[in-house]
Short mmCIF file of N, CA and C in Angstrom, two decimals:
data_model
loop_
_atom_site.label_atom_id
_atom_site.label_comp_id
_atom_site.label_asym_id
_atom_site.label_seq_id
_atom_site.Cartn_x
_atom_site.Cartn_y
_atom_site.Cartn_z
N UNK A 788 1.47 1.71 5.35
CA UNK A 788 1.21 0.41 4.60
C UNK A 788 2.99 1.08 4.44
N UNK A 789 3.42 -0.16 4.55
CA UNK A 789 5.00 -0.41 4.22
C UNK A 789 4.86 -1.25 2.61
N UNK A 790 5.14 -0.14 1.44
CA UNK A 790 6.05 -0.48 0.08
C UNK A 790 6.76 -1.70 0.07
N UNK A 791 8.00 -1.88 0.97
CA UNK A 791 8.52 -3.29 0.57
C UNK A 791 8.08 -4.49 0.54
N UNK A 792 6.69 -4.62 1.36
CA UNK A 792 6.65 -5.53 1.82
C UNK A 792 5.36 -6.26 0.71
N UNK A 793 4.98 -5.11 -0.30
CA UNK A 793 3.69 -5.66 -1.43
C UNK A 793 4.66 -6.20 -2.03
N UNK A 794 3.69 -7.00 -2.75
CA UNK A 794 4.26 -7.80 -4.00
C UNK A 794 5.04 -6.72 -5.05
N UNK A 795 5.78 -6.67 -6.39
CA UNK A 795 6.44 -6.34 -6.88
C UNK A 795 5.73 -5.26 -7.73
N UNK A 796 3.99 -5.98 -7.99
CA UNK A 796 3.78 -5.25 -9.27
C UNK A 796 2.59 -4.02 -8.22
N UNK A 797 2.00 -4.76 -7.62
CA UNK A 797 1.68 -3.46 -6.33
C UNK A 797 2.59 -2.59 -6.29
N UNK A 798 3.63 -2.73 -5.87
CA UNK A 798 4.83 -1.68 -5.40
C UNK A 798 4.78 -0.71 -6.63
N UNK A 799 5.30 -1.38 -7.56
CA UNK A 799 5.38 -0.32 -8.77
C UNK A 799 4.28 0.39 -8.88
N UNK A 800 3.09 -0.41 -9.28
CA UNK A 800 1.69 0.62 -9.32
C UNK A 800 1.78 1.89 -8.18
N UNK A 801 2.12 1.16 -7.09
CA UNK A 801 1.79 2.13 -5.93
C UNK A 801 3.47 3.69 -6.14
N UNK A 802 4.45 3.14 -6.53
CA UNK A 802 5.47 3.73 -6.44
C UNK A 802 5.23 4.76 -7.94
N UNK A 803 4.63 4.87 -8.77
CA UNK A 803 4.62 5.19 -9.89
C UNK A 803 3.60 6.71 -9.34
N UNK A 804 2.39 5.85 -9.27
CA UNK A 804 1.39 7.10 -8.83
C UNK A 804 2.34 8.11 -7.96
N UNK A 805 2.89 8.01 -6.75
CA UNK A 805 3.66 8.87 -5.71
C UNK A 805 4.10 9.29 -6.63
N UNK A 806 4.96 8.98 -7.45
CA UNK A 806 6.30 10.07 -8.96
C UNK A 806 5.03 10.77 -9.38
N UNK A 807 4.23 10.30 -10.01
CA UNK A 807 3.06 11.03 -10.88
C UNK A 807 2.83 12.47 -10.10
N UNK A 808 2.31 11.67 -8.86
CA UNK A 808 1.57 13.02 -8.23
C UNK A 808 2.56 14.50 -7.52
N UNK A 809 3.49 13.80 -7.32
CA UNK A 809 4.71 14.41 -6.47
C UNK A 809 5.43 15.32 -8.32
N UNK A 810 5.21 14.79 -9.48
CA UNK A 810 5.43 15.56 -10.35
C UNK A 810 5.00 16.79 -10.95
N UNK A 811 3.34 16.06 -10.67
CA UNK A 811 1.89 17.01 -11.03
C UNK A 811 1.50 17.76 -10.06
N UNK A 812 1.95 17.89 -8.75
CA UNK A 812 1.44 18.59 -7.94
C UNK A 812 1.04 19.67 -8.06
N UNK A 813 2.20 20.69 -8.73
CA UNK A 813 1.00 22.05 -8.56
C UNK A 813 0.22 22.60 -9.07
N UNK A 814 0.37 21.75 -10.35
CA UNK A 814 -0.78 21.34 -11.68
C UNK A 814 -2.16 21.34 -11.00
N UNK A 815 -1.74 19.81 -9.97
CA UNK A 815 -3.19 18.87 -9.69
C UNK A 815 -3.72 20.12 -8.22
N UNK A 816 -2.91 20.71 -7.53
CA UNK A 816 -3.59 22.06 -6.53
C UNK A 816 -4.45 23.17 -7.04
N UNK A 817 -4.02 23.41 -7.98
CA UNK A 817 -4.83 24.56 -8.63
C UNK A 817 -5.95 24.06 -9.41
N UNK A 818 -5.65 22.85 -9.86
CA UNK A 818 -6.81 22.22 -10.61
C UNK A 818 -8.10 21.88 -9.41
N UNK A 819 -7.65 21.40 -8.34
CA UNK A 819 -8.47 20.79 -6.93
C UNK A 819 -8.80 22.71 -6.35
N UNK A 820 -7.77 23.45 -6.76
CA UNK A 820 -8.17 24.74 -5.83
C UNK A 820 -9.72 25.70 -5.59
N UNK A 821 -9.77 25.22 -7.37
CA UNK A 821 -10.80 26.04 -8.26
C UNK A 821 -12.38 25.24 -7.63
N UNK A 822 -12.24 24.01 -7.33
CA UNK A 822 -13.44 23.35 -7.14
C UNK A 822 -13.51 23.51 -5.66
N UNK A 823 -12.24 23.71 -4.51
CA UNK A 823 -12.86 24.23 -3.23
C UNK A 823 -13.79 25.47 -3.31
N UNK A 824 -14.54 25.79 -2.55
CA UNK A 824 -15.70 26.72 -2.00
C UNK A 824 -14.92 26.88 -1.25
N UNK A 825 -15.81 28.42 -0.45
CA UNK A 825 -15.65 29.24 0.88
C UNK A 825 -13.86 28.36 1.54
N UNK A 826 -13.14 27.68 1.07
CA UNK A 826 -12.19 27.30 1.67
C UNK A 826 -10.69 27.35 1.34
N UNK A 827 -9.75 27.70 1.88
CA UNK A 827 -8.38 27.37 1.18
C UNK A 827 -7.90 26.25 0.82
N UNK A 828 -7.10 26.22 0.19
CA UNK A 828 -7.15 24.54 -0.40
C UNK A 828 -5.72 24.48 0.07
N UNK A 829 -4.70 25.25 0.76
CA UNK A 829 -3.66 24.72 1.99
C UNK A 829 -4.35 24.74 3.35
N UNK A 830 -5.54 24.81 3.80
CA UNK A 830 -6.39 24.84 5.20
C UNK A 830 -6.87 23.15 5.31
N UNK A 831 -7.04 22.78 3.66
CA UNK A 831 -7.54 21.38 3.91
C UNK A 831 -7.05 20.31 4.57
N UNK A 832 -7.97 19.27 5.32
CA UNK A 832 -6.58 18.28 5.95
C UNK A 832 -5.78 17.67 5.24
N UNK A 833 -4.80 17.53 5.34
CA UNK A 833 -3.22 16.89 5.04
C UNK A 833 -4.21 15.64 4.35
N UNK A 834 -4.67 14.38 5.38
CA UNK A 834 -5.23 13.68 4.41
C UNK A 834 -6.11 13.56 3.02
N UNK A 835 -7.76 14.58 2.79
CA UNK A 835 -8.14 14.73 2.26
C UNK A 835 -7.30 15.92 1.30
N UNK A 836 -6.94 16.33 1.01
CA UNK A 836 -5.75 17.30 0.17
C UNK A 836 -5.05 15.66 -0.46
N UNK A 837 -4.24 15.28 0.30
CA UNK A 837 -3.20 14.69 -0.59
C UNK A 837 -4.42 13.50 -1.50
N UNK A 838 -4.88 12.67 -0.53
CA UNK A 838 -6.30 12.15 -1.48
C UNK A 838 -7.07 12.71 -2.85
N UNK A 839 -7.32 13.93 -2.24
CA UNK A 839 -7.74 14.94 -3.68
C UNK A 839 -6.75 14.27 -4.61
N UNK A 840 -5.16 15.11 -4.56
CA UNK A 840 -4.20 14.47 -4.98
C UNK A 840 -4.16 13.98 -6.11
N UNK A 841 -3.93 12.30 -5.17
CA UNK A 841 -4.18 10.82 -5.85
C UNK A 841 -4.89 10.50 -7.17
N UNK A 842 -6.32 10.95 -6.39
CA UNK A 842 -7.35 10.98 -7.41
C UNK A 842 -7.15 12.02 -8.56
N UNK A 843 -7.61 12.91 -8.55
CA UNK A 843 -7.29 13.79 -9.72
C UNK A 843 -5.67 12.72 -10.75
N UNK A 844 -4.78 12.97 -10.29
CA UNK A 844 -3.73 12.61 -10.82
C UNK A 844 -4.32 11.04 -11.78
N UNK A 845 -4.96 10.37 -11.21
CA UNK A 845 -5.58 8.94 -11.58
C UNK A 845 -6.56 9.16 -12.84
N UNK A 846 -7.21 10.29 -12.02
CA UNK A 846 -8.35 9.96 -12.93
C UNK A 846 -7.86 10.82 -14.39
N UNK A 847 -6.76 11.79 -14.65
CA UNK A 847 -6.52 12.42 -15.56
C UNK A 847 -4.98 11.30 -16.49
N UNK A 848 -4.77 10.12 -15.78
CA UNK A 848 -3.43 9.51 -16.57
C UNK A 848 -3.69 7.88 -15.96
N UNK A 849 -4.88 7.40 -15.42
CA UNK A 849 -5.12 6.03 -15.37
C UNK A 849 -6.15 5.76 -15.95
N UNK A 850 -5.54 5.26 -17.68
CA UNK A 850 -7.17 5.63 -18.83
C UNK A 850 -7.88 4.02 -18.95
N UNK A 851 -7.17 3.22 -17.75
CA UNK A 851 -7.32 1.46 -17.68
C UNK A 851 -8.26 0.93 -16.58
N UNK A 852 -8.29 1.89 -15.81
CA UNK A 852 -8.96 2.51 -14.22
C UNK A 852 -10.43 3.09 -14.67
N UNK A 853 -11.54 3.13 -14.63
CA UNK A 853 -12.73 3.41 -14.75
C UNK A 853 -13.21 4.91 -13.13
N UNK A 854 -13.45 5.56 -14.04
CA UNK A 854 -13.12 6.33 -13.25
C UNK A 854 -14.61 6.58 -11.71
N UNK A 855 -15.23 6.11 -12.17
CA UNK A 855 -16.19 5.14 -10.59
C UNK A 855 -15.04 4.13 -9.81
N UNK A 856 -14.12 3.91 -10.16
CA UNK A 856 -13.60 2.84 -9.71
C UNK A 856 -12.55 3.78 -8.28
N UNK A 857 -12.09 5.07 -9.59
CA UNK A 857 -10.85 5.86 -8.93
C UNK A 857 -11.83 6.69 -7.56
N UNK A 858 -12.83 7.14 -8.02
CA UNK A 858 -13.93 7.95 -6.81
C UNK A 858 -14.08 7.05 -5.93
N UNK A 859 -14.44 5.76 -6.15
CA UNK A 859 -15.32 4.74 -4.76
C UNK A 859 -13.71 4.47 -4.26
N UNK A 860 -12.40 4.32 -4.36
CA UNK A 860 -11.79 3.76 -3.70
C UNK A 860 -11.07 4.97 -3.13
N UNK A 861 -11.05 6.22 -3.43
CA UNK A 861 -10.75 7.64 -3.45
C UNK A 861 -11.51 8.30 -2.00
N UNK A 862 -12.68 7.81 -1.83
CA UNK A 862 -13.84 7.96 -0.65
C UNK A 862 -13.61 7.82 0.49
N UNK A 863 -13.43 6.15 -0.51
CA UNK A 863 -13.13 5.01 1.08
C UNK A 863 -11.92 5.52 1.75
N UNK A 864 -10.70 5.53 1.09
CA UNK A 864 -10.00 5.80 1.72
C UNK A 864 -10.03 7.19 3.12
N UNK A 865 -10.86 8.24 2.39
CA UNK A 865 -10.71 9.37 2.84
C UNK A 865 -11.53 9.64 4.72
N UNK A 866 -12.80 8.07 4.18
CA UNK A 866 -13.17 7.56 5.40
C UNK A 866 -12.63 7.28 6.08
N UNK A 867 -12.10 6.10 5.92
CA UNK A 867 -11.21 4.82 6.75
C UNK A 867 -9.69 6.09 7.68
N UNK A 868 -9.45 7.27 7.05
CA UNK A 868 -7.66 7.48 7.11
C UNK A 868 -8.25 9.47 7.96
N UNK A 869 -9.19 9.72 7.56
CA UNK A 869 -9.43 11.53 7.58
C UNK A 869 -10.18 11.58 8.93
N UNK A 870 -11.24 12.98 8.55
CA UNK A 870 -12.42 13.31 9.53
C UNK A 870 -13.94 13.05 9.82
N UNK A 871 -14.48 13.33 9.94
CA UNK A 871 -15.53 12.92 10.37
C UNK A 871 -16.45 12.95 8.45
N UNK A 872 -15.81 13.92 8.15
CA UNK A 872 -16.82 14.96 7.21
C UNK A 872 -15.53 14.47 5.40
N UNK A 873 -14.83 13.83 6.37
CA UNK A 873 -13.52 13.16 4.94
C UNK A 873 -14.73 12.83 3.59
N UNK A 874 -15.24 11.57 3.82
CA UNK A 874 -15.72 10.88 2.48
C UNK A 874 -16.46 12.15 1.93
N UNK A 875 -17.69 12.62 2.68
CA UNK A 875 -18.73 13.66 1.84
C UNK A 875 -18.13 14.13 1.15
N UNK A 876 -16.88 14.73 1.62
CA UNK A 876 -16.52 16.17 1.35
C UNK A 876 -15.62 15.50 0.07
N UNK A 877 -14.59 14.87 0.24
CA UNK A 877 -13.80 14.32 -1.42
C UNK A 877 -14.74 13.45 -2.20
N UNK A 878 -15.61 13.00 -1.99
CA UNK A 878 -17.02 12.95 -2.85
C UNK A 878 -16.97 13.38 -3.29
N UNK A 879 -17.74 14.89 -2.82
CA UNK A 879 -18.39 16.39 -3.72
C UNK A 879 -17.60 16.68 -4.54
N UNK A 880 -16.11 17.43 -3.99
CA UNK A 880 -14.91 17.25 -4.91
C UNK A 880 -14.95 16.68 -6.44
N UNK A 881 -14.53 14.81 -6.43
CA UNK A 881 -14.22 14.65 -7.06
C UNK A 881 -15.35 14.50 -8.30
N UNK A 882 -16.16 14.16 -7.83
CA UNK A 882 -17.64 14.41 -8.58
C UNK A 882 -17.40 15.65 -9.62
N UNK A 883 -17.53 16.55 -9.18
CA UNK A 883 -17.14 17.61 -9.78
C UNK A 883 -15.60 17.54 -10.97
N UNK A 884 -14.78 17.22 -10.51
CA UNK A 884 -13.60 16.97 -11.11
C UNK A 884 -13.46 15.71 -12.28
N UNK A 885 -14.25 14.88 -11.75
CA UNK A 885 -14.83 14.26 -12.66
C UNK A 885 -15.61 14.51 -14.04
N UNK A 886 -16.37 14.76 -14.21
CA UNK A 886 -17.32 15.43 -14.66
C UNK A 886 -16.53 16.72 -15.28
N UNK A 887 -15.69 17.28 -15.49
CA UNK A 887 -14.43 17.81 -15.78
C UNK A 887 -14.11 17.09 -17.01
#
């Protein structure tokens, strides 16, 4: 995705999400790590790890976006860019996270 060719409002939104995730990365990683069972967070596929970080950040900060929308979009991105099991894995972790 080329951020330079997005509409200004979409680019601003994407940049704010990226900056937010980067600024909260350690806290997000700790939160997600607590939900990953029988596996080290650091060993997760990069796509899964980053989709989880982004969705966790959005769940915590995007008050104008309903949680089911955040979850559905994250799951679809994981399915599209991740491995064969990424969608199901991200789905399971995010549903736990959303309940917290």
